[in-house]
Coordinates of C-alpha atoms and ligand atoms in Angstrom, one line a residue:
X27 CA 18.3 21.4 -2.2
X28 CA 16.5 24.2 -4.1
X29 CA 12.9 24.2 -5.3
X30 CA 11.4 26.2 -8.1
X31 CA 7.7 25.8 -7.5
X32 CA 7.4 25.0 -3.8
X33 CA 8.8 26.6 -0.7
X34 CA 12.0 24.9 0.1
X35 CA 10.9 23.9 3.6
X36 CA 7.9 21.9 2.4
X37 CA 9.8 19.9 -0.2
X38 CA 12.7 19.4 2.3
X39 CA 10.3 18.0 4.8
X40 CA 8.8 15.6 2.2
X41 CA 12.3 14.6 1.2
X42 CA 13.3 13.8 4.8
X43 CA 10.2 11.7 5.3
X44 CA 10.8 9.9 2.0
X45 CA 14.4 9.2 2.9
X46 CA 13.4 7.7 6.2
X47 CA 10.8 5.5 4.6
X48 CA 13.1 4.3 1.8
X49 CA 16.2 3.8 4.0
X50 CA 14.5 2.3 7.1
X51 CA 11.5 0.4 5.6
X52 CA 12.2 -0.4 2.0
X53 CA 15.9 -1.1 1.9
X54 CA 15.9 -3.6 4.7
X55 CA 13.3 -5.7 2.7
X56 CA 15.2 -5.7 -0.5
X57 CA 16.5 -9.3 -0.2
X58 CA 12.9 -10.5 0.4
X59 CA 11.4 -8.3 -2.4
X60 CA 14.0 -9.7 -4.9
X61 CA 12.7 -13.2 -4.4
X62 CA 9.5 -12.4 -6.3
X63 CA 7.6 -15.2 -4.4
X64 CA 4.4 -14.9 -2.3
X65 CA 6.4 -13.5 0.6
X66 CA 7.8 -10.8 -1.7
X67 CA 4.3 -9.9 -3.0
X68 CA 3.0 -9.7 0.6
X69 CA 5.9 -7.5 1.7
X70 CA 5.4 -5.2 -1.3
X71 CA 1.7 -4.9 -0.5
X72 CA 2.6 -4.0 3.1
X73 CA 5.1 -1.4 2.0
X74 CA 2.5 0.2 -0.4
X75 CA 0.0 0.4 2.4
X76 CA 2.6 1.9 4.6
X77 CA 3.5 4.6 2.0
X78 CA -0.2 5.5 1.7
X79 CA -0.5 5.7 5.5
X80 CA 2.6 8.0 5.6
X81 CA 1.3 10.3 2.8
X82 CA 4.1 9.3 0.5
X83 CA 2.0 7.5 -2.2
X84 CA 1.8 8.6 -5.8
X85 CA 3.2 12.0 -4.9
X86 CA 3.9 13.1 -8.5
X87 CA 0.5 12.1 -9.9
X88 CA -1.9 15.0 -10.4
X89 CA -4.0 15.8 -7.4
X90 CA -7.3 15.7 -9.4
X91 CA -6.5 12.1 -10.3
X92 CA -6.0 11.1 -6.7
X93 CA -2.2 11.7 -6.6
X94 CA -0.1 13.9 -4.3
X95 CA 0.0 16.8 -6.9
X96 CA 3.7 17.6 -6.1
X97 CA 4.9 19.9 -8.9
X98 CA 7.1 18.2 -11.5
X99 CA 10.3 20.0 -10.6
X100 CA 9.9 19.1 -6.9
X101 CA 9.1 15.5 -7.7
X102 CA 12.4 15.3 -9.6
X103 CA 14.2 15.8 -6.4
X104 CA 12.1 13.2 -4.6
X105 CA 13.1 10.7 -7.3
X106 CA 16.7 10.9 -6.2
X107 CA 15.6 9.5 -2.9
X108 CA 13.1 7.0 -4.3
X109 CA 15.9 5.7 -6.5
X110 CA 18.0 4.7 -3.5
X111 CA 16.2 1.4 -3.7
X112 CA 15.4 -0.4 -6.9
X113 CA 12.0 -1.2 -5.3
X114 CA 11.4 2.4 -4.3
X115 CA 9.1 3.3 -7.3
X116 CA 6.9 0.2 -6.7
X117 CA 6.7 0.9 -3.0
X118 CA 5.6 4.6 -3.3
X119 CA 3.5 4.2 -6.4
X120 CA 5.5 6.4 -8.7
X121 CA 6.0 3.6 -11.3
X122 CA 2.9 4.5 -13.2
X123 CA 3.3 8.3 -13.3
X124 CA 4.5 8.6 -16.9
X125 CA 1.7 6.4 -18.3
X126 CA -0.9 8.2 -16.1
X127 CA 0.2 11.5 -17.5
X128 CA 0.2 10.2 -21.1
X129 CA -3.4 8.9 -20.7
X130 CA -4.5 12.0 -18.9
X131 CA -3.2 14.2 -21.7
X132 CA -4.2 12.1 -24.7
X133 CA -6.8 9.5 -23.6
X134 CA -10.6 9.6 -24.2
X135 CA -13.0 9.8 -21.2
X136 CA -13.5 6.0 -21.5
X137 CA -9.8 5.3 -21.6
X138 CA -9.1 7.5 -18.6
X139 CA -12.0 6.1 -16.6
X140 CA -10.9 2.5 -17.2
X141 CA -7.1 2.7 -16.6
X142 CA -6.2 5.8 -14.6
X143 CA -7.9 5.1 -11.2
X144 CA -6.5 1.5 -10.8
X145 CA -3.1 2.8 -11.9
X146 CA -3.0 5.7 -9.3
X147 CA -4.1 3.3 -6.6
X148 CA -1.4 0.8 -7.5
X149 CA -3.9 -2.0 -8.3
X150 CA -2.6 -2.4 -11.9
X151 CA 0.6 -1.6 -13.7
X152 CA 1.1 -0.2 -17.3
X153 CA 3.7 -1.0 -19.9
X154 CA 4.8 0.7 -23.1
X155 CA 6.0 -0.9 -26.3
X156 CA 8.2 1.3 -28.5
X157 CA 11.6 -0.4 -28.9
X158 CA 12.0 -3.2 -31.4
X159 CA 14.8 -5.7 -32.0
X160 CA 15.0 -5.2 -35.7
X161 CA 15.4 -1.3 -35.8
X162 CA 17.2 1.3 -33.8
X163 CA 15.0 2.3 -30.8
X164 CA 16.8 5.7 -30.7
X165 CA 14.6 6.7 -33.7
X166 CA 10.9 5.8 -33.2
X167 CA 10.1 6.8 -36.8
X168 CA 11.7 3.4 -37.8
X169 CA 9.1 1.4 -35.9
X170 CA 8.1 -1.6 -38.0
X171 CA 5.2 -3.0 -36.0
X172 CA 2.1 -2.5 -38.1
X173 CA -1.5 -1.8 -37.2
X174 CA -4.3 -1.9 -39.8
X175 CA -7.9 -0.9 -39.2
X176 CA -10.4 -3.6 -40.2
X177 CA -13.8 -2.1 -39.7
X178 CA -13.8 -1.1 -36.1
X179 CA -10.9 -3.3 -35.1
X180 CA -7.1 -2.7 -35.1
X181 CA -5.1 -5.7 -36.2
X182 CA -1.6 -5.5 -34.9
X183 CA 1.5 -7.5 -35.9
X184 CA 5.0 -6.8 -34.7
X185 CA 7.9 -7.5 -32.3
X186 CA 9.0 -5.4 -29.3
X187 CA 11.6 -5.8 -26.7
X188 CA 12.8 -4.1 -23.4
X189 CA 9.1 -3.6 -22.7
X190 CA 9.4 -2.9 -19.0
X191 CA 6.9 -4.7 -16.8
X192 CA 5.0 -6.3 -19.8
X193 CA 4.5 -9.6 -18.0
X194 CA 2.9 -8.0 -14.9
X195 CA 1.1 -5.1 -16.7
X196 CA -2.6 -4.9 -17.3
X197 CA -2.1 -3.2 -20.7
X198 CA 0.6 -2.2 -23.1
X199 CA 0.6 1.1 -25.1
X200 CA 1.8 -0.3 -28.4
X201 CA 3.4 2.1 -30.9
X202 CA 2.7 0.9 -34.4
X203 CA 2.9 2.1 -38.0
X204 CA -0.5 3.1 -39.2
X205 CA 0.2 5.6 -41.9
X206 CA 3.1 4.0 -43.8
X207 CA 3.3 6.7 -46.5
X208 CA 2.7 9.7 -44.4
X209 CA 5.1 12.7 -44.8
X210 CA 6.8 13.8 -42.6
X211 CA 7.8 10.3 -41.3
X212 CA 7.2 11.5 -37.7
X213 CA 3.5 11.2 -38.6
X214 CA 3.5 7.5 -39.5
X215 CA 3.0 5.9 -36.1
X216 CA 0.1 5.7 -33.7
X217 CA -0.3 4.6 -30.0
X218 CA -2.8 1.8 -29.4
X219 CA -3.8 0.4 -26.0
X220 CA -3.6 -3.4 -25.9
X221 CA -4.7 -5.2 -22.8
X222 CA -2.0 -7.8 -22.1
X223 CA -4.6 -10.7 -22.0
X224 CA -5.5 -10.0 -25.6
X225 CA -5.0 -13.2 -27.7
X226 CA -1.8 -12.9 -29.8
X227 CA 0.0 -10.7 -27.2
X228 CA 2.8 -13.1 -26.2
X229 CA 5.6 -12.6 -23.7
X230 CA 8.6 -14.3 -25.4
X231 CA 11.2 -14.0 -22.6
X232 CA 12.6 -11.8 -20.0
X233 CA 15.7 -10.0 -21.3
X234 CA 18.8 -10.0 -19.0
X235 CA 19.4 -6.3 -18.2
X236 CA 22.1 -4.6 -16.2
X237 CA 22.9 -7.7 -14.1
X238 CA 19.3 -8.8 -13.6
X239 CA 18.4 -12.2 -15.1
X240 CA 15.5 -12.5 -15.2
X241 CA 14.8 -8.8 -15.4
X242 CA 11.6 -6.8 -15.6
X243 CA 12.1 -6.1 -19.3
X244 CA 10.5 -8.3 -21.8
X245 CA 10.5 -9.4 -25.4
X246 CA 7.0 -9.4 -26.8
X247 CA 5.5 -10.7 -30.0
X248 CA 2.2 -9.4 -31.4
X249 CA 0.5 -11.8 -33.8
X250 CA -2.9 -10.7 -35.3
X251 CA -3.7 -8.9 -32.0
X252 CA -7.2 -7.5 -32.4
X253 CA -8.4 -4.6 -30.3
X254 CA -11.3 -2.1 -30.8
X255 CA -10.6 1.0 -32.9
X256 CA -11.5 3.0 -29.8
X257 CA -8.2 1.8 -28.2
X258 CA -6.4 4.4 -30.3
X259 CA -4.6 6.7 -27.9
X260 CA -4.4 10.2 -29.2
X261 CA -4.9 10.9 -32.9
X262 CA -3.9 8.6 -35.8
X263 CA -0.4 9.4 -36.9
X264 CA 0.4 11.3 -33.8
X265 CA 2.1 8.4 -31.9
X266 CA 5.5 10.2 -32.1
X267 CA 4.1 13.2 -30.2
X268 CA 2.3 10.9 -27.6
X269 CA 5.6 8.9 -27.1
X270 CA 7.7 12.1 -26.6
X271 CA 5.1 13.3 -24.0
X272 CA 5.6 10.1 -22.1
X273 CA 9.4 9.9 -22.5
X274 CA 10.2 13.5 -21.6
X275 CA 9.4 13.5 -17.9
X276 CA 10.7 9.9 -17.6
X277 CA 14.2 10.8 -18.8
X278 CA 14.7 13.3 -15.9
X279 CA 13.1 11.0 -13.3
X280 CA 15.3 8.1 -14.5
X281 CA 18.5 10.2 -14.2
X282 CA 17.6 11.4 -10.7
X283 CA 16.9 7.8 -9.6
X284 CA 20.2 6.7 -10.9
X285 CA 21.9 9.5 -9.1
X286 CA 20.2 8.2 -5.9
X287 CA 21.6 4.7 -6.7
X288 CA 25.1 6.0 -7.3
X289 CA 24.9 7.9 -4.0
X290 CA 23.9 4.8 -2.1
X291 CA 26.6 2.8 -3.8
X292 CA 29.1 5.4 -2.8
X293 CA 27.9 5.3 0.8
X294 CA 28.1 1.5 0.9
X295 CA 31.6 1.7 -0.5
X296 CA 32.7 4.2 2.2
X297 CA 31.1 2.2 5.0
X298 CA 32.7 -1.1 3.8
X299 CA 35.4 -2.5 6.1
X300 CA 38.2 -3.4 3.7
X301 CA 39.9 -6.5 5.0
X302 CA 43.5 -5.2 4.4
X303 CA 42.7 -1.8 6.0
X304 CA 41.0 -3.6 8.9
X305 CA 44.1 -5.7 9.4
X306 CA 46.4 -2.7 9.3
X307 CA 44.2 -0.8 11.8
X308 CA 44.1 -3.8 14.1
X309 CA 47.9 -4.2 13.9
X310 CA 48.4 -0.5 14.7
X311 CA 46.1 -0.8 17.7
X312 CA 47.8 -4.0 18.9
Ligands
FAD417 C1 16.3 -0.6 -18.3 C2 15.6 -0.4 -19.6 C3 14.3 -0.2 -19.7 C4 13.6 0.0 -20.9 N1 12.3 0.1 -21.0 C5 11.6 0.3 -22.2 C6 10.2 0.2 -22.2 O1 9.5 0.1 -21.2 N2 9.6 0.3 -23.5 C7 10.4 0.5 -24.6 O2 9.8 0.6 -25.7 N3 11.7 0.5 -24.6 C8 12.4 0.4 -23.4 N4 13.8 0.4 -23.3 C9 14.5 0.5 -24.6 C10 15.2 1.9 -24.8 O3 14.2 2.9 -24.9 C11 16.1 1.7 -25.9 O4 17.1 0.9 -25.5 C12 16.6 3.0 -26.4 O5 15.6 3.8 -27.0 C13 17.7 2.8 -27.5 O6 17.3 2.0 -28.5 P1 18.1 0.6 -28.9 O7 18.3 -0.2 -27.7 O8 17.3 0.0 -30.1 O9 19.5 1.1 -29.4 P2 19.9 1.7 -30.8 O10 18.9 2.8 -31.2 O11 20.1 0.6 -31.7 O12 21.3 2.4 -30.4 C14 22.5 1.7 -30.1 C15 23.6 2.6 -30.2 O13 23.7 3.2 -31.5 C16 23.6 4.6 -31.5 N5 22.8 5.1 -32.6 C17 21.5 4.8 -32.9 N6 21.2 5.4 -34.1 C18 22.3 6.1 -34.5 C19 22.5 7.0 -35.6 N7 21.6 7.2 -36.6 N8 23.8 7.5 -35.7 C20 24.7 7.3 -34.8 N9 24.6 6.5 -33.7 C21 23.3 5.9 -33.6 C22 22.9 4.9 -30.1 O14 23.3 6.2 -29.7 C23 23.5 3.8 -29.2 O15 24.7 4.1 -28.7 C24 14.4 0.2 -22.1 C25 15.8 0.1 -22.0 C26 16.4 -0.2 -20.8 C27 17.9 -0.3 -20.8

């Protein structure tokens, strides 16, 4: 493993400790964690505390925000290990990194103070609402959800789906069309922070995703959702830029986690005792 920003030894040592934690403490609890009942919640809380104790918590979050301050390119490699378990991100607190960075870069002092500390500590979870059922998510300029300013209040109406973690999140960064006529079309959407307990923010259903039913990805409807004008994240019409800042690091982290999952799947396959092969070996021995 090579490292660009950090001496190889240090990141190797972190990787080894992360691997031990994921493989020997998180993986054995997967069947419990998947139940999503009280025992699962207690088990996750125990694992989070353990990750903090081991110095493996929120490693990619900036140090000045209470995170581990591991440089991005090094954290990319750690993601490969975190991804060995689907519960890895929750257990080591990396699940909120993208939203923390987005708020850190674009948020006001008030927004940062309200949301970043509980996110870094793992007390709350964020969510982000870009994708919509009616338009192609590949092109955020097509977003049809609308937000209109009425005095000092945003009124938001729209429809989102694949909003990861929306049902558990404290807030959702909703991307909505605020400048319908603006040219270029990349300057038509804005990002607005919507606490998930705001009236009109409705979880419609969990969307079956990649073999998980229910999954962590939700369909959400926003009906006359009213939030203060101060909940605008970044500048009006700059939602596309804010979204790309969030999505960019995520793409690399997601790919690395999926490599980790693929590696684990391969290891499981190699370790599996195939019944026919087992019979042949037994016959030869006999
Ligand atoms: C596990 C998971 C978690 C997710 N979490 C979130 C989340 O938290 N928040 C969120 O907002 N979204 C989330 N998404 C949604 C994801 O961002 C979108 O699925 C993605 O952006 C693609 O959009 P889409 O599903 O609308 O597909 P589409 O954009 O409709 O694309 C479907 C197919 O058409 C192709 N296509 C699209 N446009 C064109 C074109 N002009 N020309 C040729 N081909 C084209 C695409 O390449 C693709 O193959 C999640 C998705 C998954 C699977």
